[in-house]
Amino acid sequence: MGRTARAFWTQSPGRGEIREVGIPDPGPGEVLVRTLYSGISRGTETLVFGGGVPPNQYEVMRAPFQEGDFPGPLKYGYLNVGTVREGPEELVGRTVFTLYPHQDLFTVPAEAVSPLPEGVPAERAVLAGTVETAVNALWDASPLIGDRIAVVGAGMVGCCVARLLAGIPGVRVQLVDTVPERADTADLLGVDFALAPDAEDGCDLVFHASATEAGLIRSLELLAAEGEVVELSWYGDRRVILPLGEEFHSRRLTMRASQVGMISPARRSRYDHAERLGLALRLLADPAFDALLTGESPFEELPSVLPRLADGSLPALCHRVVYP
């Protein structure tokens, strides 16, 4: 532990700090990475920061390189882009994505890093984990040519899903939100936009990503008979009440969960986690994803920035953290 690094820790719900931590020198098969950027996943990460993980989900919601335990103190995060400083010769100097928390220098096994493909800038690559979630959602849902699809919730995940759907021939994609300004984001992503009350119904598929009870209810309302809602939201310890006594049964509607922790059964025989992440990184060659990068701040300001993201006073899709 001759080296030290600086890492962001959630000390207690709603309060964070930057700590100096010791890190080991890389051994055989390991790499030392200097962070360039990390990204804040506003939905999951702000729930963790606020102490909203229910006790029965503590193990399920652990990040790959988390230290500490819920509700805190803990080091949490999974959107990190950096440069390999030491390690195997073929990786030294490469820019890589790692599912690592907010820390300026770290040592991990070499197989934990994914080199960025040519044409994918480091600034955009912080979205890799979110695009991977969207890829898994599309595998779960299996959208078809000509489908009528709504994406309810124009946050990071919803926007990524909408952009991937836009590439399927003949699909009508509508991004739905309660914030009128998200119309500009939808335009940059090449999809239609509607406020929740004005969204077109008769959908074959609805992807729900607003993490609100009202959004999930509206998603069910937008379905055609025998349509399906793919639920991407994570509610933490909040309960959701749905009107399943109305048309849910008579119209034979379906609701299913999609979660990135497991590879969709539709592709589990062909992809492992590293291959799925590699696909997400290749998809980030699309510059339209830059529309999701809506804020940036220095690493040193993270203890004051994360509370503002959590309470909504600092609006953002993906907030990028910059390291000196």
PDB file of C-alpha atoms in Angstrom:
ATOM      1  CA  MET A   1       0.000   0.000   0.000  1.00  0.00           C
ATOM      2  CA  GLY A   2       2.766   2.440  -0.907  1.00  0.00           C
ATOM      3  CA  ARG A   3       0.496   4.540  -3.150  1.00  0.00           C
ATOM      4  CA  THR A   4      -2.470   6.651  -2.217  1.00  0.00           C
ATOM      5  CA  ALA A   5      -5.529   7.778  -4.111  1.00  0.00           C
ATOM      6  CA  ARG A   6      -8.555   9.966  -3.475  1.00  0.00           C
ATOM      7  CA  ALA A   7     -12.011   8.423  -3.457  1.00  0.00           C
ATOM      8  CA  PHE A   8     -15.560   9.662  -2.905  1.00  0.00           C
ATOM      9  CA  TRP A   9     -17.386   7.947  -0.037  1.00  0.00           C
ATOM     10  CA  THR A  10     -20.984   8.256   1.120  1.00  0.00           C
ATOM     11  CA  GLN A  11     -20.338   8.753   4.822  1.00  0.00           C
ATOM     12  CA  SER A  12     -24.011   8.553   5.802  1.00  0.00           C
ATOM     13  CA  PRO A  13     -27.274   9.003   3.854  1.00  0.00           C
ATOM     14  CA  GLY A  14     -27.144  12.407   2.159  1.00  0.00           C
ATOM     15  CA  ARG A  15     -23.564  13.210   3.153  1.00  0.00           C
ATOM     16  CA  GLY A  16     -20.364  12.434   1.266  1.00  0.00           C
ATOM     17  CA  GLU A  17     -16.662  13.162   1.518  1.00  0.00           C
ATOM     18  CA  ILE A  18     -13.423  12.647  -0.383  1.00  0.00           C
ATOM     19  CA  ARG A  19     -11.022  10.342   1.449  1.00  0.00           C
ATOM     20  CA  GLU A  20      -7.400   9.462   0.925  1.00  0.00           C
ATOM     21  CA  VAL A  21      -7.073   5.688   0.506  1.00  0.00           C
ATOM     22  CA  GLY A  22      -4.179   3.304   0.031  1.00  0.00           C
ATOM     23  CA  ILE A  23      -3.953   1.254  -3.170  1.00  0.00           C
ATOM     24  CA  PRO A  24      -1.723  -1.717  -3.974  1.00  0.00           C
ATOM     25  CA  ASP A  25       0.831  -1.788  -6.765  1.00  0.00           C
ATOM     26  CA  PRO A  26      -0.446  -3.857  -9.697  1.00  0.00           C
ATOM     27  CA  GLY A  27       0.625  -7.481  -9.600  1.00  0.00           C
ATOM     28  CA  PRO A  28       0.653 -10.021 -12.427  1.00  0.00           C
ATOM     29  CA  GLY A  29      -2.537  -9.743 -14.465  1.00  0.00           C
ATOM     30  CA  GLU A  30      -3.504  -6.403 -12.888  1.00  0.00           C
ATOM     31  CA  VAL A  31      -3.572  -2.802 -14.142  1.00  0.00           C
ATOM     32  CA  LEU A  32      -3.161   0.610 -12.553  1.00  0.00           C
ATOM     33  CA  VAL A  33      -5.689   3.087 -13.961  1.00  0.00           C
ATOM     34  CA  ARG A  34      -5.651   6.871 -13.714  1.00  0.00           C
ATOM     35  CA  THR A  35      -9.224   8.189 -13.968  1.00  0.00           C
ATOM     36  CA  LEU A  36     -10.106  10.793 -16.584  1.00  0.00           C
ATOM     37  CA  TYR A  37     -13.885  10.929 -16.087  1.00  0.00           C
ATOM     38  CA  SER A  38     -16.566   9.234 -14.049  1.00  0.00           C
ATOM     39  CA  GLY A  39     -20.295   9.510 -14.517  1.00  0.00           C
ATOM     40  CA  ILE A  40     -23.132   9.752 -12.023  1.00  0.00           C
ATOM     41  CA  SER A  41     -26.067   7.480 -12.708  1.00  0.00           C
ATOM     42  CA  ARG A  42     -28.667   9.853 -11.347  1.00  0.00           C
ATOM     43  CA  GLY A  43     -31.381   7.308 -10.604  1.00  0.00           C
ATOM     44  CA  THR A  44     -29.612   4.445  -8.846  1.00  0.00           C
ATOM     45  CA  GLU A  45     -26.699   6.417  -7.467  1.00  0.00           C
ATOM     46  CA  THR A  46     -28.773   9.154  -5.876  1.00  0.00           C
ATOM     47  CA  LEU A  47     -30.981   6.497  -4.260  1.00  0.00           C
ATOM     48  CA  VAL A  48     -27.856   4.902  -2.799  1.00  0.00           C
ATOM     49  CA  PHE A  49     -26.562   8.297  -1.681  1.00  0.00           C
ATOM     50  CA  GLY A  50     -29.867   9.027   0.047  1.00  0.00           C
ATOM     51  CA  GLY A  51     -29.977   5.678   1.857  1.00  0.00           C
ATOM     52  CA  GLY A  52     -32.896   4.358  -0.204  1.00  0.00           C
ATOM     53  CA  VAL A  53     -31.673   0.776  -0.673  1.00  0.00           C
ATOM     54  CA  PRO A  54     -33.969  -1.616   1.227  1.00  0.00           C
ATOM     55  CA  PRO A  55     -32.117  -4.077   3.518  1.00  0.00           C
ATOM     56  CA  ASN A  56     -33.270  -7.124   1.533  1.00  0.00           C
ATOM     57  CA  GLN A  57     -31.507  -5.696  -1.548  1.00  0.00           C
ATOM     58  CA  TYR A  58     -28.139  -4.910   0.041  1.00  0.00           C
ATOM     59  CA  GLU A  59     -26.342  -7.828  -1.619  1.00  0.00           C
ATOM     60  CA  VAL A  60     -28.162  -7.552  -4.947  1.00  0.00           C
ATOM     61  CA  MET A  61     -27.329  -3.856  -5.348  1.00  0.00           C
ATOM     62  CA  ARG A  62     -23.615  -4.075  -4.556  1.00  0.00           C
ATOM     63  CA  ALA A  63     -21.486  -2.435  -7.253  1.00  0.00           C
ATOM     64  CA  PRO A  64     -18.611  -4.545  -8.686  1.00  0.00           C
ATOM     65  CA  PHE A  65     -15.881  -2.655  -6.791  1.00  0.00           C
ATOM     66  CA  GLN A  66     -17.934  -1.279  -3.917  1.00  0.00           C
ATOM     67  CA  GLU A  67     -16.235  -0.888  -0.555  1.00  0.00           C
ATOM     68  CA  GLY A  68     -18.227  -0.608   2.655  1.00  0.00           C
ATOM     69  CA  ASP A  69     -21.854  -1.623   3.147  1.00  0.00           C
ATOM     70  CA  PHE A  70     -25.275  -0.047   2.774  1.00  0.00           C
ATOM     71  CA  PRO A  71     -26.441   2.391   4.006  1.00  0.00           C
ATOM     72  CA  GLY A  72     -22.883   3.651   4.657  1.00  0.00           C
ATOM     73  CA  PRO A  73     -20.110   4.452   4.894  1.00  0.00           C
ATOM     74  CA  LEU A  74     -19.506   3.069   1.403  1.00  0.00           C
ATOM     75  CA  LYS A  75     -17.783   3.790  -1.894  1.00  0.00           C
ATOM     76  CA  TYR A  76     -20.238   3.349  -4.766  1.00  0.00           C
ATOM     77  CA  GLY A  77     -20.305   3.955  -8.511  1.00  0.00           C
ATOM     78  CA  TYR A  78     -19.787   2.132 -11.811  1.00  0.00           C
ATOM     79  CA  LEU A  79     -19.125   4.594 -14.667  1.00  0.00           C
ATOM     80  CA  ASN A  80     -15.378   5.197 -14.907  1.00  0.00           C
ATOM     81  CA  VAL A  81     -13.111   6.036 -17.852  1.00  0.00           C
ATOM     82  CA  GLY A  82      -9.361   6.262 -17.406  1.00  0.00           C
ATOM     83  CA  THR A  83      -5.927   5.509 -18.808  1.00  0.00           C
ATOM     84  CA  VAL A  84      -3.903   2.408 -17.975  1.00  0.00           C
ATOM     85  CA  ARG A  85      -0.602   3.539 -16.447  1.00  0.00           C
ATOM     86  CA  GLU A  86       0.885   0.166 -15.485  1.00  0.00           C
ATOM     87  CA  GLY A  87       0.104  -3.436 -16.342  1.00  0.00           C
ATOM     88  CA  PRO A  88       0.292  -5.765 -19.317  1.00  0.00           C
ATOM     89  CA  GLU A  89       2.126  -4.197 -22.261  1.00  0.00           C
ATOM     90  CA  GLU A  90      -0.867  -4.432 -24.595  1.00  0.00           C
ATOM     91  CA  LEU A  91      -2.970  -2.307 -22.196  1.00  0.00           C
ATOM     92  CA  VAL A  92      -0.500   0.361 -21.039  1.00  0.00           C
ATOM     93  CA  GLY A  93      -1.522   3.700 -22.517  1.00  0.00           C
ATOM     94  CA  ARG A  94      -4.991   2.492 -23.539  1.00  0.00           C
ATOM     95  CA  THR A  95      -8.116   4.401 -22.508  1.00  0.00           C
ATOM     96  CA  VAL A  96     -10.480   1.988 -20.777  1.00  0.00           C
ATOM     97  CA  PHE A  97     -13.944   1.783 -19.231  1.00  0.00           C
ATOM     98  CA  THR A  98     -14.239   0.165 -15.790  1.00  0.00           C
ATOM     99  CA  LEU A  99     -17.211  -0.453 -13.504  1.00  0.00           C
ATOM    100  CA  TYR A 100     -15.388   1.432 -10.755  1.00  0.00           C
ATOM    101  CA  PRO A 101     -16.517   4.109  -8.258  1.00  0.00           C
ATOM    102  CA  HIS A 102     -15.396   7.749  -8.182  1.00  0.00           C
ATOM    103  CA  GLN A 103     -11.658   7.504  -7.470  1.00  0.00           C
ATOM    104  CA  ASP A 104      -8.680   9.119  -9.171  1.00  0.00           C
ATOM    105  CA  LEU A 105      -6.309   6.117  -9.195  1.00  0.00           C
ATOM    106  CA  PHE A 106      -7.017   2.403  -8.704  1.00  0.00           C
ATOM    107  CA  THR A 107      -5.734  -1.126  -9.250  1.00  0.00           C
ATOM    108  CA  VAL A 108      -7.991  -3.828 -10.698  1.00  0.00           C
ATOM    109  CA  PRO A 109      -7.624  -7.151 -12.551  1.00  0.00           C
ATOM    110  CA  ALA A 110      -6.839  -6.600 -16.233  1.00  0.00           C
ATOM    111  CA  GLU A 111     -10.002  -8.450 -17.271  1.00  0.00           C
ATOM    112  CA  ALA A 112     -12.077  -5.810 -15.439  1.00  0.00           C
ATOM    113  CA  VAL A 113     -11.172  -3.067 -17.932  1.00  0.00           C
ATOM    114  CA  SER A 114     -12.594  -2.668 -21.443  1.00  0.00           C
ATOM    115  CA  PRO A 115     -10.505  -0.702 -23.967  1.00  0.00           C
ATOM    116  CA  LEU A 116     -12.485   1.943 -25.832  1.00  0.00           C
ATOM    117  CA  PRO A 117     -13.082   1.155 -29.511  1.00  0.00           C
ATOM    118  CA  GLU A 118     -11.705   3.537 -32.103  1.00  0.00           C
ATOM    119  CA  GLY A 119     -14.044   6.475 -32.621  1.00  0.00           C
ATOM    120  CA  VAL A 120     -15.476   6.472 -29.078  1.00  0.00           C
ATOM    121  CA  PRO A 121     -14.194   9.500 -27.120  1.00  0.00           C
ATOM    122  CA  ALA A 122     -13.425   9.159 -23.423  1.00  0.00           C
ATOM    123  CA  GLU A 123     -15.872  11.966 -22.608  1.00  0.00           C
ATOM    124  CA  ARG A 124     -18.774   9.948 -24.058  1.00  0.00           C
ATOM    125  CA  ALA A 125     -17.655   6.534 -22.844  1.00  0.00           C
ATOM    126  CA  VAL A 126     -18.917   7.233 -19.296  1.00  0.00           C
ATOM    127  CA  LEU A 127     -22.333   6.288 -20.728  1.00  0.00           C
ATOM    128  CA  ALA A 128     -21.254   2.694 -21.410  1.00  0.00           C
ATOM    129  CA  GLY A 129     -22.951   1.220 -18.355  1.00  0.00           C
ATOM    130  CA  THR A 130     -26.239   2.941 -19.203  1.00  0.00           C
ATOM    131  CA  VAL A 131     -26.156   1.907 -22.865  1.00  0.00           C
ATOM    132  CA  GLU A 132     -25.475  -1.640 -21.659  1.00  0.00           C
ATOM    133  CA  THR A 133     -28.683  -1.441 -19.578  1.00  0.00           C
ATOM    134  CA  ALA A 134     -30.574  -0.299 -22.693  1.00  0.00           C
ATOM    135  CA  VAL A 135     -29.109  -3.145 -24.781  1.00  0.00           C
ATOM    136  CA  ASN A 136     -30.288  -5.676 -22.202  1.00  0.00           C
ATOM    137  CA  ALA A 137     -33.754  -4.088 -22.182  1.00  0.00           C
ATOM    138  CA  LEU A 138     -34.091  -4.436 -25.949  1.00  0.00           C
ATOM    139  CA  TRP A 139     -32.989  -8.063 -25.714  1.00  0.00           C
ATOM    140  CA  ASP A 140     -35.676  -8.643 -23.069  1.00  0.00           C
ATOM    141  CA  ALA A 141     -38.410  -6.929 -25.083  1.00  0.00           C
ATOM    142  CA  SER A 142     -37.522  -8.110 -28.627  1.00  0.00           C
ATOM    143  CA  PRO A 143     -39.097  -5.146 -30.484  1.00  0.00           C
ATOM    144  CA  LEU A 144     -40.217  -5.912 -34.033  1.00  0.00           C
ATOM    145  CA  ILE A 145     -40.178  -3.990 -37.307  1.00  0.00           C
ATOM    146  CA  GLY A 146     -43.164  -1.656 -37.416  1.00  0.00           C
ATOM    147  CA  ASP A 147     -43.890  -1.695 -33.681  1.00  0.00           C
ATOM    148  CA  ARG A 148     -45.473   1.307 -31.984  1.00  0.00           C
ATOM    149  CA  ILE A 149     -43.341   1.991 -28.938  1.00  0.00           C
ATOM    150  CA  ALA A 150     -43.295   4.562 -26.151  1.00  0.00           C
ATOM    151  CA  VAL A 151     -40.445   5.177 -23.721  1.00  0.00           C
ATOM    152  CA  VAL A 152     -41.831   6.772 -20.553  1.00  0.00           C
ATOM    153  CA  GLY A 153     -39.157   8.646 -18.622  1.00  0.00           C
ATOM    154  CA  ALA A 154     -36.538  10.692 -20.474  1.00  0.00           C
ATOM    155  CA  GLY A 155     -33.690  10.094 -18.053  1.00  0.00           C
ATOM    156  CA  MET A 156     -30.376   8.423 -18.889  1.00  0.00           C
ATOM    157  CA  VAL A 157     -31.791   4.932 -19.370  1.00  0.00           C
ATOM    158  CA  GLY A 158     -34.934   6.034 -21.202  1.00  0.00           C
ATOM    159  CA  CYS A 159     -32.976   8.203 -23.610  1.00  0.00           C
ATOM    160  CA  CYS A 160     -30.523   5.403 -24.375  1.00  0.00           C
ATOM    161  CA  VAL A 161     -33.385   2.980 -25.025  1.00  0.00           C
ATOM    162  CA  ALA A 162     -35.094   5.498 -27.319  1.00  0.00           C
ATOM    163  CA  ARG A 163     -31.934   6.066 -29.375  1.00  0.00           C
ATOM    164  CA  LEU A 164     -31.379   2.333 -29.900  1.00  0.00           C
ATOM    165  CA  LEU A 165     -35.036   1.820 -30.867  1.00  0.00           C
ATOM    166  CA  ALA A 166     -34.765   4.617 -33.429  1.00  0.00           C
ATOM    167  CA  GLY A 167     -32.458   2.408 -35.488  1.00  0.00           C
ATOM    168  CA  ILE A 168     -35.082  -0.320 -36.042  1.00  0.00           C
ATOM    169  CA  PRO A 169     -36.836   0.084 -39.448  1.00  0.00           C
ATOM    170  CA  GLY A 170     -40.441   1.180 -39.368  1.00  0.00           C
ATOM    171  CA  VAL A 171     -40.656   1.600 -35.591  1.00  0.00           C
ATOM    172  CA  ARG A 172     -42.614   4.542 -34.210  1.00  0.00           C
ATOM    173  CA  VAL A 173     -40.743   5.718 -31.123  1.00  0.00           C
ATOM    174  CA  GLN A 174     -42.099   8.353 -28.784  1.00  0.00           C
ATOM    175  CA  LEU A 175     -40.158   9.612 -25.765  1.00  0.00           C
ATOM    176  CA  VAL A 176     -42.569  10.632 -22.993  1.00  0.00           C
ATOM    177  CA  ASP A 177     -41.815  12.826 -19.993  1.00  0.00           C
ATOM    178  CA  THR A 178     -43.349  15.490 -17.746  1.00  0.00           C
ATOM    179  CA  VAL A 179     -40.543  17.999 -18.394  1.00  0.00           C
ATOM    180  CA  PRO A 180     -41.119  20.037 -21.590  1.00  0.00           C
ATOM    181  CA  GLU A 181     -37.384  20.727 -21.995  1.00  0.00           C
ATOM    182  CA  ARG A 182     -36.808  17.027 -22.703  1.00  0.00           C
ATOM    183  CA  ALA A 183     -38.249  17.725 -26.161  1.00  0.00           C
ATOM    184  CA  ASP A 184     -34.886  19.219 -27.127  1.00  0.00           C
ATOM    185  CA  THR A 185     -33.125  16.041 -26.010  1.00  0.00           C
ATOM    186  CA  ALA A 186     -35.564  13.894 -27.992  1.00  0.00           C
ATOM    187  CA  ASP A 187     -34.871  15.974 -31.075  1.00  0.00           C
ATOM    188  CA  LEU A 188     -31.130  15.372 -30.719  1.00  0.00           C
ATOM    189  CA  LEU A 189     -31.799  11.652 -30.338  1.00  0.00           C
ATOM    190  CA  GLY A 190     -33.940  11.581 -33.479  1.00  0.00           C
ATOM    191  CA  VAL A 191     -37.211  10.533 -31.830  1.00  0.00           C
ATOM    192  CA  ASP A 192     -40.604  12.142 -31.276  1.00  0.00           C
ATOM    193  CA  PHE A 193     -41.514  13.660 -27.907  1.00  0.00           C
ATOM    194  CA  ALA A 194     -44.764  14.036 -25.990  1.00  0.00           C
ATOM    195  CA  LEU A 195     -45.749  15.244 -22.559  1.00  0.00           C
ATOM    196  CA  ALA A 196     -47.325  12.424 -20.565  1.00  0.00           C
ATOM    197  CA  PRO A 197     -50.990  13.510 -21.015  1.00  0.00           C
ATOM    198  CA  ASP A 198     -50.520  13.876 -24.799  1.00  0.00           C
ATOM    199  CA  ALA A 199     -48.685  10.624 -25.568  1.00  0.00           C
ATOM    200  CA  GLU A 200     -50.065   8.392 -28.301  1.00  0.00           C
ATOM    201  CA  ASP A 201     -51.664   5.189 -27.072  1.00  0.00           C
ATOM    202  CA  GLY A 202     -52.122   1.887 -28.898  1.00  0.00           C
ATOM    203  CA  CYS A 203     -48.527   0.859 -28.215  1.00  0.00           C
ATOM    204  CA  ASP A 204     -47.226  -2.653 -28.752  1.00  0.00           C
ATOM    205  CA  LEU A 205     -44.428  -1.989 -26.258  1.00  0.00           C
ATOM    206  CA  VAL A 206     -43.784   0.574 -23.564  1.00  0.00           C
ATOM    207  CA  PHE A 207     -40.442   0.877 -21.809  1.00  0.00           C
ATOM    208  CA  HIS A 208     -40.916   2.512 -18.406  1.00  0.00           C
ATOM    209  CA  ALA A 209     -37.939   4.349 -16.902  1.00  0.00           C
ATOM    210  CA  SER A 210     -39.336   7.268 -14.889  1.00  0.00           C
ATOM    211  CA  ALA A 211     -39.118   5.531 -11.476  1.00  0.00           C
ATOM    212  CA  THR A 212     -42.502   7.031 -10.557  1.00  0.00           C
ATOM    213  CA  GLU A 213     -45.840   5.436  -9.796  1.00  0.00           C
ATOM    214  CA  ALA A 214     -47.596   7.899 -12.126  1.00  0.00           C
ATOM    215  CA  GLY A 215     -45.232   7.010 -14.955  1.00  0.00           C
ATOM    216  CA  LEU A 216     -45.872   3.290 -14.590  1.00  0.00           C
ATOM    217  CA  ILE A 217     -49.640   3.809 -14.518  1.00  0.00           C
ATOM    218  CA  ARG A 218     -49.410   5.945 -17.668  1.00  0.00           C
ATOM    219  CA  SER A 219     -47.299   3.247 -19.314  1.00  0.00           C
ATOM    220  CA  LEU A 220     -50.085   0.697 -18.811  1.00  0.00           C
ATOM    221  CA  GLU A 221     -52.623   3.175 -20.211  1.00  0.00           C
ATOM    222  CA  LEU A 222     -50.591   3.586 -23.409  1.00  0.00           C
ATOM    223  CA  LEU A 223     -50.669  -0.111 -24.313  1.00  0.00           C
ATOM    224  CA  ALA A 224     -52.778  -1.692 -27.019  1.00  0.00           C
ATOM    225  CA  ALA A 225     -54.578  -4.918 -26.119  1.00  0.00           C
ATOM    226  CA  GLU A 226     -52.047  -7.650 -25.257  1.00  0.00           C
ATOM    227  CA  GLY A 227     -49.236  -5.083 -25.157  1.00  0.00           C
ATOM    228  CA  GLU A 228     -46.288  -5.219 -22.779  1.00  0.00           C
ATOM    229  CA  VAL A 229     -44.598  -2.825 -20.357  1.00  0.00           C
ATOM    230  CA  VAL A 230     -40.900  -3.437 -19.782  1.00  0.00           C
ATOM    231  CA  GLU A 231     -40.106  -2.006 -16.348  1.00  0.00           C
ATOM    232  CA  LEU A 232     -36.593  -0.535 -16.105  1.00  0.00           C
ATOM    233  CA  SER A 233     -37.091   1.638 -13.022  1.00  0.00           C
ATOM    234  CA  TRP A 234     -35.702   0.836  -9.630  1.00  0.00           C
ATOM    235  CA  TYR A 235     -37.761   2.220  -6.740  1.00  0.00           C
ATOM    236  CA  GLY A 236     -35.479   1.384  -3.834  1.00  0.00           C
ATOM    237  CA  ASP A 237     -37.585   1.208  -0.678  1.00  0.00           C
ATOM    238  CA  ARG A 238     -40.615   3.001  -2.167  1.00  0.00           C
ATOM    239  CA  ARG A 239     -43.920   1.134  -2.708  1.00  0.00           C
ATOM    240  CA  VAL A 240     -45.946   1.433  -5.917  1.00  0.00           C
ATOM    241  CA  ILE A 241     -49.722   0.996  -6.194  1.00  0.00           C
ATOM    242  CA  LEU A 242     -51.130   0.043  -9.627  1.00  0.00           C
ATOM    243  CA  PRO A 243     -54.742  -0.101 -10.915  1.00  0.00           C
ATOM    244  CA  LEU A 244     -54.643  -3.782 -11.834  1.00  0.00           C
ATOM    245  CA  GLY A 245     -58.371  -4.062 -11.165  1.00  0.00           C
ATOM    246  CA  GLU A 246     -59.272  -1.949 -14.211  1.00  0.00           C
ATOM    247  CA  GLU A 247     -58.310  -3.037 -17.774  1.00  0.00           C
ATOM    248  CA  PHE A 248     -55.152  -4.936 -16.920  1.00  0.00           C
ATOM    249  CA  HIS A 249     -56.823  -8.374 -17.089  1.00  0.00           C
ATOM    250  CA  SER A 250     -59.527  -7.736 -19.672  1.00  0.00           C
ATOM    251  CA  ARG A 251     -57.000  -6.374 -22.199  1.00  0.00           C
ATOM    252  CA  ARG A 252     -54.467  -9.128 -21.346  1.00  0.00           C
ATOM    253  CA  LEU A 253     -51.658  -6.697 -20.629  1.00  0.00           C
ATOM    254  CA  THR A 254     -48.182  -7.822 -19.554  1.00  0.00           C
ATOM    255  CA  MET A 255     -45.627  -6.192 -17.292  1.00  0.00           C
ATOM    256  CA  ARG A 256     -42.109  -7.542 -16.889  1.00  0.00           C
ATOM    257  CA  ALA A 257     -38.883  -6.417 -15.243  1.00  0.00           C
ATOM    258  CA  SER A 258     -35.589  -5.881 -17.036  1.00  0.00           C
ATOM    259  CA  GLN A 259     -32.435  -5.521 -14.954  1.00  0.00           C
ATOM    260  CA  VAL A 260     -28.851  -5.287 -16.157  1.00  0.00           C
ATOM    261  CA  GLY A 261     -27.404  -7.513 -13.418  1.00  0.00           C
ATOM    262  CA  MET A 262     -28.406 -10.606 -15.424  1.00  0.00           C
ATOM    263  CA  ILE A 263     -27.983 -11.023 -19.166  1.00  0.00           C
ATOM    264  CA  SER A 264     -31.335 -11.392 -20.910  1.00  0.00           C
ATOM    265  CA  PRO A 265     -32.298 -15.068 -21.427  1.00  0.00           C
ATOM    266  CA  ALA A 266     -32.696 -14.225 -25.115  1.00  0.00           C
ATOM    267  CA  ARG A 267     -28.900 -13.740 -25.451  1.00  0.00           C
ATOM    268  CA  ARG A 268     -27.470 -15.564 -22.433  1.00  0.00           C
ATOM    269  CA  SER A 269     -26.118 -18.427 -24.545  1.00  0.00           C
ATOM    270  CA  ARG A 270     -24.180 -16.054 -26.839  1.00  0.00           C
ATOM    271  CA  TYR A 271     -22.993 -13.167 -24.647  1.00  0.00           C
ATOM    272  CA  ASP A 272     -21.217 -12.871 -21.344  1.00  0.00           C
ATOM    273  CA  HIS A 273     -21.000  -9.608 -19.378  1.00  0.00           C
ATOM    274  CA  ALA A 274     -17.741  -8.509 -21.020  1.00  0.00           C
ATOM    275  CA  GLU A 275     -19.121  -9.076 -24.524  1.00  0.00           C
ATOM    276  CA  ARG A 276     -22.311  -7.191 -23.719  1.00  0.00           C
ATOM    277  CA  LEU A 277     -20.279  -4.246 -22.393  1.00  0.00           C
ATOM    278  CA  GLY A 278     -18.100  -4.375 -25.505  1.00  0.00           C
ATOM    279  CA  LEU A 279     -21.241  -4.079 -27.648  1.00  0.00           C
ATOM    280  CA  ALA A 280     -22.398  -1.057 -25.619  1.00  0.00           C
ATOM    281  CA  LEU A 281     -19.019   0.623 -26.134  1.00  0.00           C
ATOM    282  CA  ARG A 282     -19.186   0.064 -29.896  1.00  0.00           C
ATOM    283  CA  LEU A 283     -22.661   1.598 -30.006  1.00  0.00           C
ATOM    284  CA  LEU A 284     -21.228   4.734 -28.372  1.00  0.00           C
ATOM    285  CA  ALA A 285     -19.523   5.611 -31.649  1.00  0.00           C
ATOM    286  CA  ASP A 286     -22.894   7.304 -32.316  1.00  0.00           C
ATOM    287  CA  PRO A 287     -22.444  11.038 -31.501  1.00  0.00           C
ATOM    288  CA  ALA A 288     -26.168  11.414 -30.777  1.00  0.00           C
ATOM    289  CA  PHE A 289     -25.471  10.051 -27.282  1.00  0.00           C
ATOM    290  CA  ASP A 290     -23.696  13.311 -26.455  1.00  0.00           C
ATOM    291  CA  ALA A 291     -27.179  14.729 -25.832  1.00  0.00           C
ATOM    292  CA  LEU A 292     -27.194  12.859 -22.509  1.00  0.00           C
ATOM    293  CA  LEU A 293     -24.084  14.617 -21.173  1.00  0.00           C
ATOM    294  CA  THR A 294     -25.728  17.631 -19.584  1.00  0.00           C
ATOM    295  CA  GLY A 295     -23.453  18.643 -16.726  1.00  0.00           C
ATOM    296  CA  GLU A 296     -19.854  18.547 -15.571  1.00  0.00           C
ATOM    297  CA  SER A 297     -17.914  19.385 -12.427  1.00  0.00           C
ATOM    298  CA  PRO A 298     -14.456  18.762 -10.924  1.00  0.00           C
ATOM    299  CA  PHE A 299     -13.948  15.704  -8.742  1.00  0.00           C
ATOM    300  CA  GLU A 300     -13.179  17.918  -5.728  1.00  0.00           C
ATOM    301  CA  GLU A 301     -16.733  19.319  -5.826  1.00  0.00           C
ATOM    302  CA  LEU A 302     -18.479  15.935  -5.717  1.00  0.00           C
ATOM    303  CA  PRO A 303     -19.424  16.158  -1.996  1.00  0.00           C
ATOM    304  CA  SER A 304     -21.472  19.299  -2.750  1.00  0.00           C
ATOM    305  CA  VAL A 305     -22.689  18.256  -6.226  1.00  0.00           C
ATOM    306  CA  LEU A 306     -24.240  14.880  -5.384  1.00  0.00           C
ATOM    307  CA  PRO A 307     -26.702  16.272  -2.799  1.00  0.00           C
ATOM    308  CA  ARG A 308     -27.938  18.772  -5.409  1.00  0.00           C
ATOM    309  CA  LEU A 309     -28.391  16.013  -7.985  1.00  0.00           C
ATOM    310  CA  ALA A 310     -30.261  13.946  -5.403  1.00  0.00           C
ATOM    311  CA  ASP A 311     -32.720  16.706  -4.459  1.00  0.00           C
ATOM    312  CA  GLY A 312     -33.190  17.903  -8.060  1.00  0.00           C
ATOM    313  CA  SER A 313     -31.813  21.407  -7.544  1.00  0.00           C
ATOM    314  CA  LEU A 314     -29.098  20.542 -10.089  1.00  0.00           C
ATOM    315  CA  PRO A 315     -30.964  19.070 -13.081  1.00  0.00           C
ATOM    316  CA  ALA A 316     -29.020  16.648 -15.242  1.00  0.00           C
ATOM    317  CA  LEU A 317     -29.223  13.487 -17.303  1.00  0.00           C
ATOM    318  CA  CYS A 318     -25.661  12.221 -16.998  1.00  0.00           C
ATOM    319  CA  HIS A 319     -23.445  14.438 -14.858  1.00  0.00           C
ATOM    320  CA  ARG A 320     -19.785  13.937 -15.705  1.00  0.00           C
ATOM    321  CA  VAL A 321     -17.034  14.224 -13.101  1.00  0.00           C
ATOM    322  CA  VAL A 322     -13.664  15.510 -14.361  1.00  0.00           C
ATOM    323  CA  TYR A 323     -10.374  14.505 -12.735  1.00  0.00           C
ATOM    324  CA  PRO A 324      -7.210  16.620 -12.749  1.00  0.00           C
TER     325      PRO A 324
END
